[in-house]
XYZ file of C-alpha atoms in Angstrom:
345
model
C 155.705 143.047 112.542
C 156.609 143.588 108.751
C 157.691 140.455 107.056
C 156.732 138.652 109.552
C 154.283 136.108 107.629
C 157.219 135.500 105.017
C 159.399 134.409 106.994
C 158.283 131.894 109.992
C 159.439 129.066 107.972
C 162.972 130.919 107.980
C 164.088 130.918 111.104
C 167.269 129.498 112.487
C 166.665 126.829 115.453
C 167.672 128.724 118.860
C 166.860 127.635 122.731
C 163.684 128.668 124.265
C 163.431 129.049 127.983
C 160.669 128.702 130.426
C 160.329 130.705 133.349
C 157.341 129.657 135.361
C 155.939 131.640 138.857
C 155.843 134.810 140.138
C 158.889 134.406 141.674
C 161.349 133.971 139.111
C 159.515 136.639 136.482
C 159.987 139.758 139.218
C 163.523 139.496 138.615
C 163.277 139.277 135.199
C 160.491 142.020 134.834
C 162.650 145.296 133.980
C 164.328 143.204 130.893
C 160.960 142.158 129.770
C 159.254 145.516 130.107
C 161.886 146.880 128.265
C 162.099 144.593 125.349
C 157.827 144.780 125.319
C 158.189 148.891 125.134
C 161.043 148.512 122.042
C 158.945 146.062 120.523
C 156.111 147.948 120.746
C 153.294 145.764 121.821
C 149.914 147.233 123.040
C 149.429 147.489 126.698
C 147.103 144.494 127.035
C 150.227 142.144 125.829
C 152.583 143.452 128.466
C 153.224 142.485 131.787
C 151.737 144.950 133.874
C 148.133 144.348 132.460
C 149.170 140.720 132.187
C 149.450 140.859 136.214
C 146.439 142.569 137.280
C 144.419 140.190 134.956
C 145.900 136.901 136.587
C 146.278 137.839 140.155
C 142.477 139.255 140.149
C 141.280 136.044 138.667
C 143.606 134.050 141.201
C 142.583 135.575 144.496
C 138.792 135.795 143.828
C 138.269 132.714 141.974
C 140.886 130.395 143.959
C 142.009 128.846 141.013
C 145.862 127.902 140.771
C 146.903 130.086 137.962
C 150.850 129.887 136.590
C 152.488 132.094 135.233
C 154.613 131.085 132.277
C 157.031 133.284 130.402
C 158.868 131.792 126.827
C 161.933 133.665 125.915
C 164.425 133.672 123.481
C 167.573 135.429 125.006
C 170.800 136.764 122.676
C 174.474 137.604 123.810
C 174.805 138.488 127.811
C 171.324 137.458 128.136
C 169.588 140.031 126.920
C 165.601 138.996 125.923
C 165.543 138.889 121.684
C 162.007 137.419 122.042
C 159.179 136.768 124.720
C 155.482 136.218 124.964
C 153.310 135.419 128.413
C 151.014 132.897 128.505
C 148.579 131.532 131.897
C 148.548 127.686 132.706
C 145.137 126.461 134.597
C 144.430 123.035 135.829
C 141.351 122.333 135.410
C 139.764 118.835 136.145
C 143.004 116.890 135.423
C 143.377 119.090 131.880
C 146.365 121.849 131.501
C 145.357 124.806 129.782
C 147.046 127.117 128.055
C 145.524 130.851 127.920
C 146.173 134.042 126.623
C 145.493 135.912 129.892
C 141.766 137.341 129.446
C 140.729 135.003 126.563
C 137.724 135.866 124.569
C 138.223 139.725 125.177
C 139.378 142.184 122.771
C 143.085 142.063 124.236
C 145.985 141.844 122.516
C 148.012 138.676 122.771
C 151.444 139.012 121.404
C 155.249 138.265 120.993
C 157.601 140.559 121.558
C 160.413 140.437 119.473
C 163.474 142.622 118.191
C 163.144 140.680 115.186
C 160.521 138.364 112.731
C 163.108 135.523 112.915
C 162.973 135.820 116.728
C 159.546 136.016 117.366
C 159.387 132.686 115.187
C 161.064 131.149 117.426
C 159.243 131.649 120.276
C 155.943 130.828 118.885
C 157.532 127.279 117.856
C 159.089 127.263 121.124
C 155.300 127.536 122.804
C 154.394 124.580 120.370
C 157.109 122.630 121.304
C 155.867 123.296 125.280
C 152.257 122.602 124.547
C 153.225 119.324 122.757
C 155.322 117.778 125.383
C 153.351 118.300 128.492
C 152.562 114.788 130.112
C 148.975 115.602 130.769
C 146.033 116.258 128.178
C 146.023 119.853 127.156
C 144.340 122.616 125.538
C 145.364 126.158 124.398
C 143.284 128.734 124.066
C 144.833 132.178 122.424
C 142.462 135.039 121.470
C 143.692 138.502 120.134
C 146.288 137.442 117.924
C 146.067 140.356 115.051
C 147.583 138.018 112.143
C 145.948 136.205 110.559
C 148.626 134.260 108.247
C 150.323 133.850 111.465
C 147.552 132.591 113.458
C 146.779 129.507 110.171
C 150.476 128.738 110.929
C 150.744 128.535 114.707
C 147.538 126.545 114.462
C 148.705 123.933 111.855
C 151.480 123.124 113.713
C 149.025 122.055 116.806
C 147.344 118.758 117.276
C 143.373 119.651 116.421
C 144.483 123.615 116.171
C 141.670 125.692 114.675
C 141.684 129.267 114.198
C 139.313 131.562 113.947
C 138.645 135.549 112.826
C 137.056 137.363 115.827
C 135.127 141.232 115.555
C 138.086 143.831 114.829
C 138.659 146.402 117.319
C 137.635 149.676 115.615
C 140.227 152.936 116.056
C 140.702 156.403 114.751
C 144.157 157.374 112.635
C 145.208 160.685 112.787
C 146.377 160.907 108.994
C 143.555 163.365 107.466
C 143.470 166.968 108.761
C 139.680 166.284 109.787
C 137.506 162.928 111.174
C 134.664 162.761 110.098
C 132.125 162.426 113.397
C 128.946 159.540 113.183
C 125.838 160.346 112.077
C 124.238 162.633 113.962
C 126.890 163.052 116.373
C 127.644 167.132 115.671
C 123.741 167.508 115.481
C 123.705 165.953 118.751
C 126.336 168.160 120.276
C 124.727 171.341 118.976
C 121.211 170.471 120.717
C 123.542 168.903 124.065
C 125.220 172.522 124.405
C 122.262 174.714 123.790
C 120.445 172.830 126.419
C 123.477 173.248 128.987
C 123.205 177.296 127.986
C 119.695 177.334 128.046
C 119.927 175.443 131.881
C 122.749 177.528 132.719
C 125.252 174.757 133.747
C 129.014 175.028 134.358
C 130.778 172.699 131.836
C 134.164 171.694 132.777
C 136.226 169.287 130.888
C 139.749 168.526 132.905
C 142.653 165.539 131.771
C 143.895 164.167 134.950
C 147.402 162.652 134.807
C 148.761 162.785 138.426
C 149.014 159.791 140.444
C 147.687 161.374 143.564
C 144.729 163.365 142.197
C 144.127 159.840 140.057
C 143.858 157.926 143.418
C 140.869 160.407 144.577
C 138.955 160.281 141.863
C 139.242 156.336 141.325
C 135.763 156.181 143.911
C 133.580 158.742 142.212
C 134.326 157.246 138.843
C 133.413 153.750 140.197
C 129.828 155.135 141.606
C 129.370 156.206 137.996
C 130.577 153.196 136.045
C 127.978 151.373 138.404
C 125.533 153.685 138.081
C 125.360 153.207 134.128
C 125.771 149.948 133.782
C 122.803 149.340 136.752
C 120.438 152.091 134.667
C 121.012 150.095 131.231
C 119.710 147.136 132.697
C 122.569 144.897 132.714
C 125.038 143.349 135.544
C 128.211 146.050 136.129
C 132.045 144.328 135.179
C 132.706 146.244 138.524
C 129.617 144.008 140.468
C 132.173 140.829 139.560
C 134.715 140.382 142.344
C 137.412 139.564 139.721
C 136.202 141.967 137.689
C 136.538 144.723 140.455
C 139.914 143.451 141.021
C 141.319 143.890 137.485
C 139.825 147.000 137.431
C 140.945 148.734 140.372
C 144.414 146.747 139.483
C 144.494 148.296 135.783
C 143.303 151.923 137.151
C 146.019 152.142 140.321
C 149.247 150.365 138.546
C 148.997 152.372 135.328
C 148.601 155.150 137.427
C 151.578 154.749 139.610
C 153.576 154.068 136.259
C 152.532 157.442 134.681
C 150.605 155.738 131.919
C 146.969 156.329 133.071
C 144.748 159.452 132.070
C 141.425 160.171 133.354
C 139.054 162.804 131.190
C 136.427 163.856 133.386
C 133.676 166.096 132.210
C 131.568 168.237 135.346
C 128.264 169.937 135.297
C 128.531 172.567 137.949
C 130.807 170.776 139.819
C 129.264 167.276 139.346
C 130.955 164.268 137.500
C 128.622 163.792 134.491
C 130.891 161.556 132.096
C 134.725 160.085 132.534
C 137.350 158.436 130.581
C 140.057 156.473 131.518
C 142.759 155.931 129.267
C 146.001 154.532 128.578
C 148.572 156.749 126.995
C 150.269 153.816 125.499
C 152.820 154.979 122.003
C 151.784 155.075 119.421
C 148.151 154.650 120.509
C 145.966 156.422 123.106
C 143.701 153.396 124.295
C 140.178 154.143 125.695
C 140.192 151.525 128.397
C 136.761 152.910 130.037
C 133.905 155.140 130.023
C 130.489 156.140 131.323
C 128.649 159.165 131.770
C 126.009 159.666 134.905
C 122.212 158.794 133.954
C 121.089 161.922 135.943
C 122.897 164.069 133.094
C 121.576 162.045 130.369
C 119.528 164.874 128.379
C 122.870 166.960 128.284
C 124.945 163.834 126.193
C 127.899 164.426 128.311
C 129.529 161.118 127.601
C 129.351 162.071 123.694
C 130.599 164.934 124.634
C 133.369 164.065 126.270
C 134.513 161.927 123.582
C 134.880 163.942 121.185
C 136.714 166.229 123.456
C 139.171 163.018 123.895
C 139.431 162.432 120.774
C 140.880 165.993 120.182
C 143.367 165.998 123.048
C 144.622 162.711 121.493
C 145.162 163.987 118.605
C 146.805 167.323 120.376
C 149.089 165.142 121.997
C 150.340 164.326 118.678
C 149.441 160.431 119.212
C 149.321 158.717 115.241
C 146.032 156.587 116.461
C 143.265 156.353 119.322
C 142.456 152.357 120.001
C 138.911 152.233 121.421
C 140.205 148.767 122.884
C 136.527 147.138 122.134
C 134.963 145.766 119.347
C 131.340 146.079 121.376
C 128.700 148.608 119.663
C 130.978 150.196 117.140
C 128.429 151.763 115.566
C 128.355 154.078 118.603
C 131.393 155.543 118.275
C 131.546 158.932 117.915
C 133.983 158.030 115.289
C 136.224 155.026 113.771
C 138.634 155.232 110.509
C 140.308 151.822 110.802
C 139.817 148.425 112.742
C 142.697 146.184 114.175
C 141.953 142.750 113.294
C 141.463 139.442 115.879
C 141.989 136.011 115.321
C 141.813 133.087 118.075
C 143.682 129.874 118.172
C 142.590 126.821 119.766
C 143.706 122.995 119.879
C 144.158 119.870 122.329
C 146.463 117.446 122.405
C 146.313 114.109 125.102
């Protein structure tokens, strides 16, 4: 938020308030999902993501996870600043986490104002500090730096640290320019599909019921790749399964999920799921089939969604991962990560 890192030392003293358990946070969820939308933070910050996340780690893993919201509330009780944070016990030790820590997710206040979200970042000091058992806090995907030096001077043995940025494309110039070799590669990928006589179809699936039948043939894919590259699929996990699936069917019940799907006479050959998510368009997943591998459909099909993004008259396209950037078919910016971490007894 602008100003932000001029003014934490600023802010007036206000109460913070702890809401802890499922429980208590449903009735509070439209307020917060409201105040997260004005605010503006990226989908990974928010509750619904926040959710899936926790309860698929809970019920696989059997750990006793706890939900803990920190808000700041004005006049009538409206939410002027919140942030979401998971409490583990672990071996005697609480620990504080953002909720997938060590990803490339976003953790974040929201806040109608830089005074606000001060607050509530001293307020989550102020929590961490007084618990009566030895602790330890853990928050990756903070994307300020100045912000993160404070919040992690204020903690007993805080540390922060810079993490990979998340590359992205901005929409600003009239053209992006595409990787090396990428328009090469298309030209050779669609001269092979002519010379084969293949069916290309490229579709953008937005409805929740057509979502919910293709959610089984895009798995078979994602495992497919991952198996043929040689490494262990997110989807093999049973947590991971579970926050997937989660992600895929509540985004796509709340109207925020698109899948890109590109077919080779009538066979799913590449897919995209994203997250139509103002002012970004975030790439949450992708694969293409390894039996369709000499036709580059998954390059293809990139490029393709990186056109209807920009179509859709969305400012920036997030490709949510700082893995392999060099592969992109394109990146014009990176959003930068920084982690904070400190104990206390």
């Amino acid at each position: 938020m602008p100003g932000t890192r001029h003014e934490l030392a600023a802010a007036a003293p206000a109460r913070v308030t702890t809401v802890h358990g499922w429980r208590d946070l449903r009735a509070l969820e439209p307020a917060l999902d409201t105040l997260q939308r004005v605010a503006g933070i990226p989908v990974t910050a928010r509750l619904a993501w926040w959710r899936a996340a926790l309860m698929a780690d809970r019920d696989i893993a059997g750990r006793d996870i706890v939900p803990l919201l920190l808000a700041m509330r004005g006049l009538g009780g409206t939410f002027m600043a919140a942030t979401l944070v998971a409490l583990r016990d672990q071996d005697g030790e609480c620990r504080i986490t953002s909720v997938r820590p060590y990803t490339d997710d976003v953790w974040d206040v929201a806040a109608v104002s830089a005074g606000a979200r001060h607050t509530v970042l001293a307020g989550l000091v102020r929590y961490a500090t007084r618990l009566s058992c030895p602790w330890r806090l853990t928050l990756t995907g903070l994307r300020d730096g100045e912000e993160a030096t404070w919040l992690a001077g204020q903690l007993s043995g805080g540390r922060v640290q810079s993490a990979p940025p998340v590359p992205a494309i901005g929409f600003s110039e009239d053209e992006i320019r595409l990787g090396p070799g990428i328009r090469s590669g298309l030209d050779r990928s669609g001269h092979r599909i002519r010379q084969h006589k293949l069916t290309e179809t490229i579709w953008f699936e937005r409805d929740p019921d057509r979502l919910a039948e293709l959610r089984d043939e895009i798995e078979v894919v994602h495992l497919a790749r991952d198996h043929d590259a040689g490494r262990v699929s997110d989807l093999d996990d049973g947590a991971g399964l579970a926050f997937w699936r989660s992600v895929y069917d509540g985004h796509a019940a709340r109207g925020e999920l698109e899948v890109a799907t590109l077919r080779l006479d009538g066979h799913l050959a590449a897919y995209v799921v994203a997250l139509a998510d103002p002012p970004a368009y975030r790439v949450f997943d992708g694969r293409f089939a390894p039996k369709w591998r000499p036709y580059s459909p998954g390059r293809r099909l990139e490029v393709a969604v990186m056109e209807h993004a920009r179509r859709r008259s969305f400012p920036e396209l997030d490709w949510m991962s700082s893995v392999a950037p060099e592969k992109l078919v394109a990146s014009t910016q990176a959003d930068p990560r920084w982690a904070v971490t400190a104990a206390g007894r």
